[in-house]
Structures are given as structure tokens and as C-alpha cells.
CSV table of C-alpha atoms in Angstrom, one decimal:
chain,number,residue,atom,x,y,z
M,1,UNK,CA,36.5,-14.4,18.1
M,2,UNK,CA,37.5,-11.6,15.7
M,3,UNK,CA,35.4,-8.5,15.9
M,4,UNK,CA,34.5,-7.5,12.3
M,5,UNK,CA,32.8,-4.1,12.1
M,6,UNK,CA,29.7,-4.3,9.9
M,7,UNK,CA,28.2,-1.1,8.7
M,8,UNK,CA,24.5,-1.3,7.7
M,9,UNK,CA,23.5,1.5,5.3
M,10,UNK,CA,20.1,3.1,5.7
M,11,UNK,CA,18.0,2.8,2.7
M,12,UNK,CA,17.0,6.2,1.3
M,13,UNK,CA,13.7,4.8,0.1
M,14,UNK,CA,12.6,4.3,3.7
M,15,UNK,CA,13.0,8.1,4.2
M,16,UNK,CA,10.1,8.5,1.7
M,17,UNK,CA,7.7,6.8,4.2
M,18,UNK,CA,5.5,9.2,6.1
M,19,UNK,CA,3.9,8.8,9.5
M,20,UNK,CA,0.6,6.9,9.4
M,21,UNK,CA,-2.4,9.1,8.8
M,22,UNK,CA,-6.1,8.8,8.2
M,23,UNK,CA,-6.4,11.1,5.1
M,24,UNK,CA,-8.8,9.8,2.5
M,25,UNK,CA,-6.9,9.6,-0.8
M,26,UNK,CA,-7.9,11.7,-3.8
M,27,UNK,CA,-9.3,10.2,-7.0
M,28,UNK,CA,-6.6,9.7,-9.6
M,29,UNK,CA,-7.4,11.6,-12.9
M,30,UNK,CA,-5.6,12.0,-16.2
M,31,UNK,CA,-4.7,15.5,-15.0
M,32,UNK,CA,-2.9,14.4,-11.8
M,33,UNK,CA,-1.5,11.0,-12.7
M,34,UNK,CA,1.6,12.5,-14.4
M,35,UNK,CA,2.6,14.1,-11.0
M,36,UNK,CA,3.2,10.7,-9.4
M,37,UNK,CA,5.0,8.7,-12.1
M,38,UNK,CA,8.2,8.8,-10.1
M,39,UNK,CA,6.3,7.9,-6.9
M,40,UNK,CA,5.0,4.8,-8.6
M,41,UNK,CA,8.6,3.7,-9.1
M,42,UNK,CA,9.4,4.4,-5.4
M,43,UNK,CA,6.3,2.4,-4.3
M,44,UNK,CA,7.4,-0.6,-6.4
M,45,UNK,CA,10.9,-0.4,-5.0
M,46,UNK,CA,9.6,-0.2,-1.5
M,47,UNK,CA,7.9,-3.6,-2.0
M,48,UNK,CA,11.4,-5.1,-1.8
M,49,UNK,CA,13.0,-3.1,0.9
M,50,UNK,CA,13.5,-4.4,4.4
M,51,UNK,CA,11.7,-2.1,6.9
M,52,UNK,CA,11.7,-2.9,10.6
M,53,UNK,CA,10.7,-6.5,11.1
M,54,UNK,CA,9.4,-6.9,7.5
M,55,UNK,CA,11.6,-8.1,4.6
M,56,UNK,CA,9.3,-6.5,2.0
M,57,UNK,CA,5.7,-5.8,1.2
M,58,UNK,CA,3.1,-7.3,-1.2
M,59,UNK,CA,2.0,-3.8,-2.1
M,60,UNK,CA,2.5,-0.1,-1.2
M,61,UNK,CA,-0.1,2.7,-1.3
M,62,UNK,CA,0.6,6.3,-2.3
M,63,UNK,CA,-0.7,7.4,1.1
M,64,UNK,CA,2.3,5.7,2.7
M,65,UNK,CA,4.7,8.2,1.0
M,66,UNK,CA,2.4,11.2,0.8
M,67,UNK,CA,0.7,12.8,3.7
M,68,UNK,CA,-0.5,16.1,2.1
M,69,UNK,CA,-2.5,15.0,-0.9
M,70,UNK,CA,-2.3,11.3,-1.3
M,71,UNK,CA,-3.8,9.8,-4.5
M,72,UNK,CA,-5.8,6.6,-4.5
M,73,UNK,CA,-3.2,4.5,-6.2
M,74,UNK,CA,-1.1,1.5,-5.2
M,75,UNK,CA,1.6,-0.7,-6.7
M,76,UNK,CA,2.0,-4.4,-6.1
M,77,UNK,CA,5.2,-6.4,-6.0
M,78,UNK,CA,4.0,-7.9,-9.3
M,79,UNK,CA,4.2,-4.4,-10.9
M,80,UNK,CA,0.5,-4.0,-11.0
M,81,UNK,CA,-0.6,-0.3,-10.8
M,82,UNK,CA,-4.0,0.0,-9.3
M,83,UNK,CA,-5.9,3.4,-9.4
M,84,UNK,CA,-9.3,4.2,-7.9
M,85,UNK,CA,-10.1,0.7,-6.7
M,86,UNK,CA,-13.7,0.1,-5.6
M,87,UNK,CA,-14.8,-3.2,-4.1
M,88,UNK,CA,-18.1,-4.0,-5.9
M,89,UNK,CA,-18.9,-7.4,-4.2
M,90,UNK,CA,-17.4,-9.5,-1.5
M,91,UNK,CA,-18.2,-12.7,0.5
M,92,UNK,CA,-20.3,-11.9,3.5
M,93,UNK,CA,-18.4,-14.4,5.7
M,94,UNK,CA,-14.9,-13.2,6.7
M,95,UNK,CA,-11.8,-15.1,7.5
M,96,UNK,CA,-8.9,-14.3,9.8
M,97,UNK,CA,-6.1,-12.6,7.9
M,98,UNK,CA,-2.7,-12.2,9.7
M,99,UNK,CA,-1.5,-8.8,8.5
M,100,UNK,CA,1.4,-6.4,9.1
M,101,UNK,CA,1.9,-3.0,7.6
M,102,UNK,CA,4.9,-1.1,6.4
M,103,UNK,CA,3.5,2.0,8.0
M,104,UNK,CA,4.2,0.3,11.4
M,105,UNK,CA,7.5,-1.5,10.6
M,106,UNK,CA,8.2,-2.7,14.1
M,107,UNK,CA,4.7,-4.1,15.0
M,108,UNK,CA,4.1,-7.8,14.4
M,109,UNK,CA,1.2,-8.9,12.3
M,110,UNK,CA,-2.2,-9.0,13.8
M,111,UNK,CA,-5.4,-10.8,12.9
M,112,UNK,CA,-7.8,-8.7,10.7
M,113,UNK,CA,-11.2,-9.9,9.3
M,114,UNK,CA,-11.2,-10.0,5.5
M,115,UNK,CA,-13.4,-11.4,2.8
M,116,UNK,CA,-11.7,-14.3,1.1
M,117,UNK,CA,-13.3,-13.4,-2.3
M,118,UNK,CA,-13.9,-9.9,-3.8
M,119,UNK,CA,-14.9,-8.3,-7.0
M,120,UNK,CA,-13.2,-5.0,-7.7
M,121,UNK,CA,-13.3,-2.3,-10.3
M,122,UNK,CA,-10.2,-0.2,-10.9
M,123,UNK,CA,-8.1,1.6,-13.5
M,124,UNK,CA,-4.4,1.3,-14.3
M,125,UNK,CA,-1.9,3.5,-15.9
M,126,UNK,CA,-1.2,3.3,-19.7
M,127,UNK,CA,1.2,5.2,-22.0
M,128,UNK,CA,-0.4,8.1,-23.7
M,129,UNK,CA,-0.7,7.0,-27.3
M,130,UNK,CA,0.0,10.5,-28.5
M,131,UNK,CA,3.4,10.5,-26.8
M,132,UNK,CA,4.5,6.8,-26.6
M,133,UNK,CA,8.2,7.7,-26.2
M,134,UNK,CA,7.7,9.7,-23.1
M,135,UNK,CA,7.4,7.6,-19.9
M,136,UNK,CA,6.0,10.5,-18.0
M,137,UNK,CA,3.2,11.0,-20.5
M,138,UNK,CA,0.6,8.5,-19.2
M,139,UNK,CA,-3.1,8.3,-18.8
M,140,UNK,CA,-5.7,6.2,-17.0
M,141,UNK,CA,-7.1,3.1,-18.6
M,142,UNK,CA,-10.8,2.3,-19.0
M,143,UNK,CA,-12.3,0.8,-15.8
M,144,UNK,CA,-11.3,-2.9,-15.4
M,145,UNK,CA,-13.0,-5.6,-13.4
M,146,UNK,CA,-11.2,-8.3,-11.5
M,147,UNK,CA,-12.2,-11.2,-9.3
M,148,UNK,CA,-9.7,-12.0,-6.5
M,149,UNK,CA,-9.5,-14.7,-3.9
M,150,UNK,CA,-7.2,-15.8,-1.1
M,151,UNK,CA,-4.1,-13.9,-0.3
M,152,UNK,CA,-4.4,-11.5,-3.3
M,153,UNK,CA,-7.9,-10.5,-2.3
M,154,UNK,CA,-6.7,-9.7,1.2
M,155,UNK,CA,-3.7,-7.6,0.0
M,156,UNK,CA,-6.0,-5.6,-2.3
M,157,UNK,CA,-8.5,-5.0,0.6
M,158,UNK,CA,-5.6,-3.8,2.8
M,159,UNK,CA,-4.6,-1.3,0.1
M,160,UNK,CA,-8.2,-0.2,-0.5
M,161,UNK,CA,-8.3,0.5,3.3
M,162,UNK,CA,-5.2,2.7,3.0
M,163,UNK,CA,-7.0,4.8,0.3
M,164,UNK,CA,-9.9,5.2,2.6
M,165,UNK,CA,-7.7,6.4,5.4
M,166,UNK,CA,-8.1,3.2,7.4
M,167,UNK,CA,-5.2,1.4,9.0
M,168,UNK,CA,-5.2,-2.2,10.2
M,169,UNK,CA,-4.7,-1.1,13.7
M,170,UNK,CA,-7.9,0.9,13.5
M,171,UNK,CA,-9.7,-2.2,12.2
M,172,UNK,CA,-8.6,-4.6,14.9
M,173,UNK,CA,-11.3,-5.5,17.4
M,174,UNK,CA,-10.1,-8.4,19.5
M,175,UNK,CA,-6.3,-7.7,19.5
M,176,UNK,CA,-5.1,-6.5,22.9
M,177,UNK,CA,-2.2,-4.0,22.4
M,178,UNK,CA,0.9,-4.6,24.3
M,179,UNK,CA,2.7,-1.6,25.9
M,180,UNK,CA,5.3,-1.8,23.1
M,181,UNK,CA,2.6,-1.9,20.5
M,182,UNK,CA,0.9,1.1,21.9
M,183,UNK,CA,4.1,3.2,22.1
M,184,UNK,CA,5.0,2.3,18.5
M,185,UNK,CA,1.6,3.4,17.4
M,186,UNK,CA,1.9,6.7,19.3
M,187,UNK,CA,5.4,7.4,18.0
M,188,UNK,CA,4.4,6.9,14.4
M,189,UNK,CA,1.3,9.1,14.5
């Protein structure tokens, strides 16, 4: 057998990831949204980057790349920008949701209880009509309302939890942590 050296390059986007933390994210306003336009691009790109055992992510929250003053904003792999999400209604009965998290790239998914249907209010980012040619000149939309179910509802709930400073490993109740799981959590905090 011929030994062919393979060099795997580290992805600089992964370097933007911060250690998991429990900071509650700040409300996004027209005054601070322009500060994170580049971060929104990074969050979207991170949805498609292999990180540990995960080939990509369905969404990424600003708190995963900012540990000083995270904003309550996330980007989905479908290019949805979601600001200041608030769950206004959800099913009382929950379902098992197998979930992993990019903040813990080497820990396998665990079962978390989630509502299968939610109602959510949020804002998004729109170009500032006074400066349509400048991609960095943006503002918040009016509040939108969305009904979500199934996988999409679970993804959005996961990201809302990030904004509240909650991580899935704080939410687990029945999952027994292995020694490897516990050391990974401790090394990332």
C-alpha cells in the first residue's frame, strides 16, 4: 500500500467559535445591527462547515461566536436571519428531539424535550431604504409572526435557548453523561 500524505487544513471559520457560555443575548436594535453584518455572513457560512463530528448545522446563533456582548440573532442554513425571537405559543405536550450543538462539536446528540409546534414573533434584517446600495446599511423589519412545526420548530427552539443563555446540556434531565462527555463539557467551558 502506498502512503499518500494528506494534509487537512483547519477552517478559519471554526476559530470564530467561542467557548460555550450562559450569557443572555442583548436585544437587537437598529442602532446595533450594523455592527454584526459581517458576523451574519460568518454565521451563515458556519452552517456548512464540518466541526468535530458534525458535518454542518441547521442554524447558528450570534452567542456562538461572541462571548462579550452577544446579540439575540441567528442565521439558518436557508439564509433566514432571525432577530429577537419570542415564542408566543407552543404545544403543551413535548416530543423527544435528538439534538447536537456546534458549541460542543465532539459530543454526540442527546435527547431534549421540545414542543413539536410553536408560534413565534421575530424580526429580520432589511436594507435601509435610504441607502439601498450599501450592504452594511441595514435596519430591523417590523415584527413578523410565524407558525413552525416538526424539525424547523425544534431548530428555532434550540436557537432561542442560545439567546437565553441555555445550552442543550443544561436542559437534559435523563441523559447520563459519560466520562468523555463530562470532560468535553469541562474543556469547552
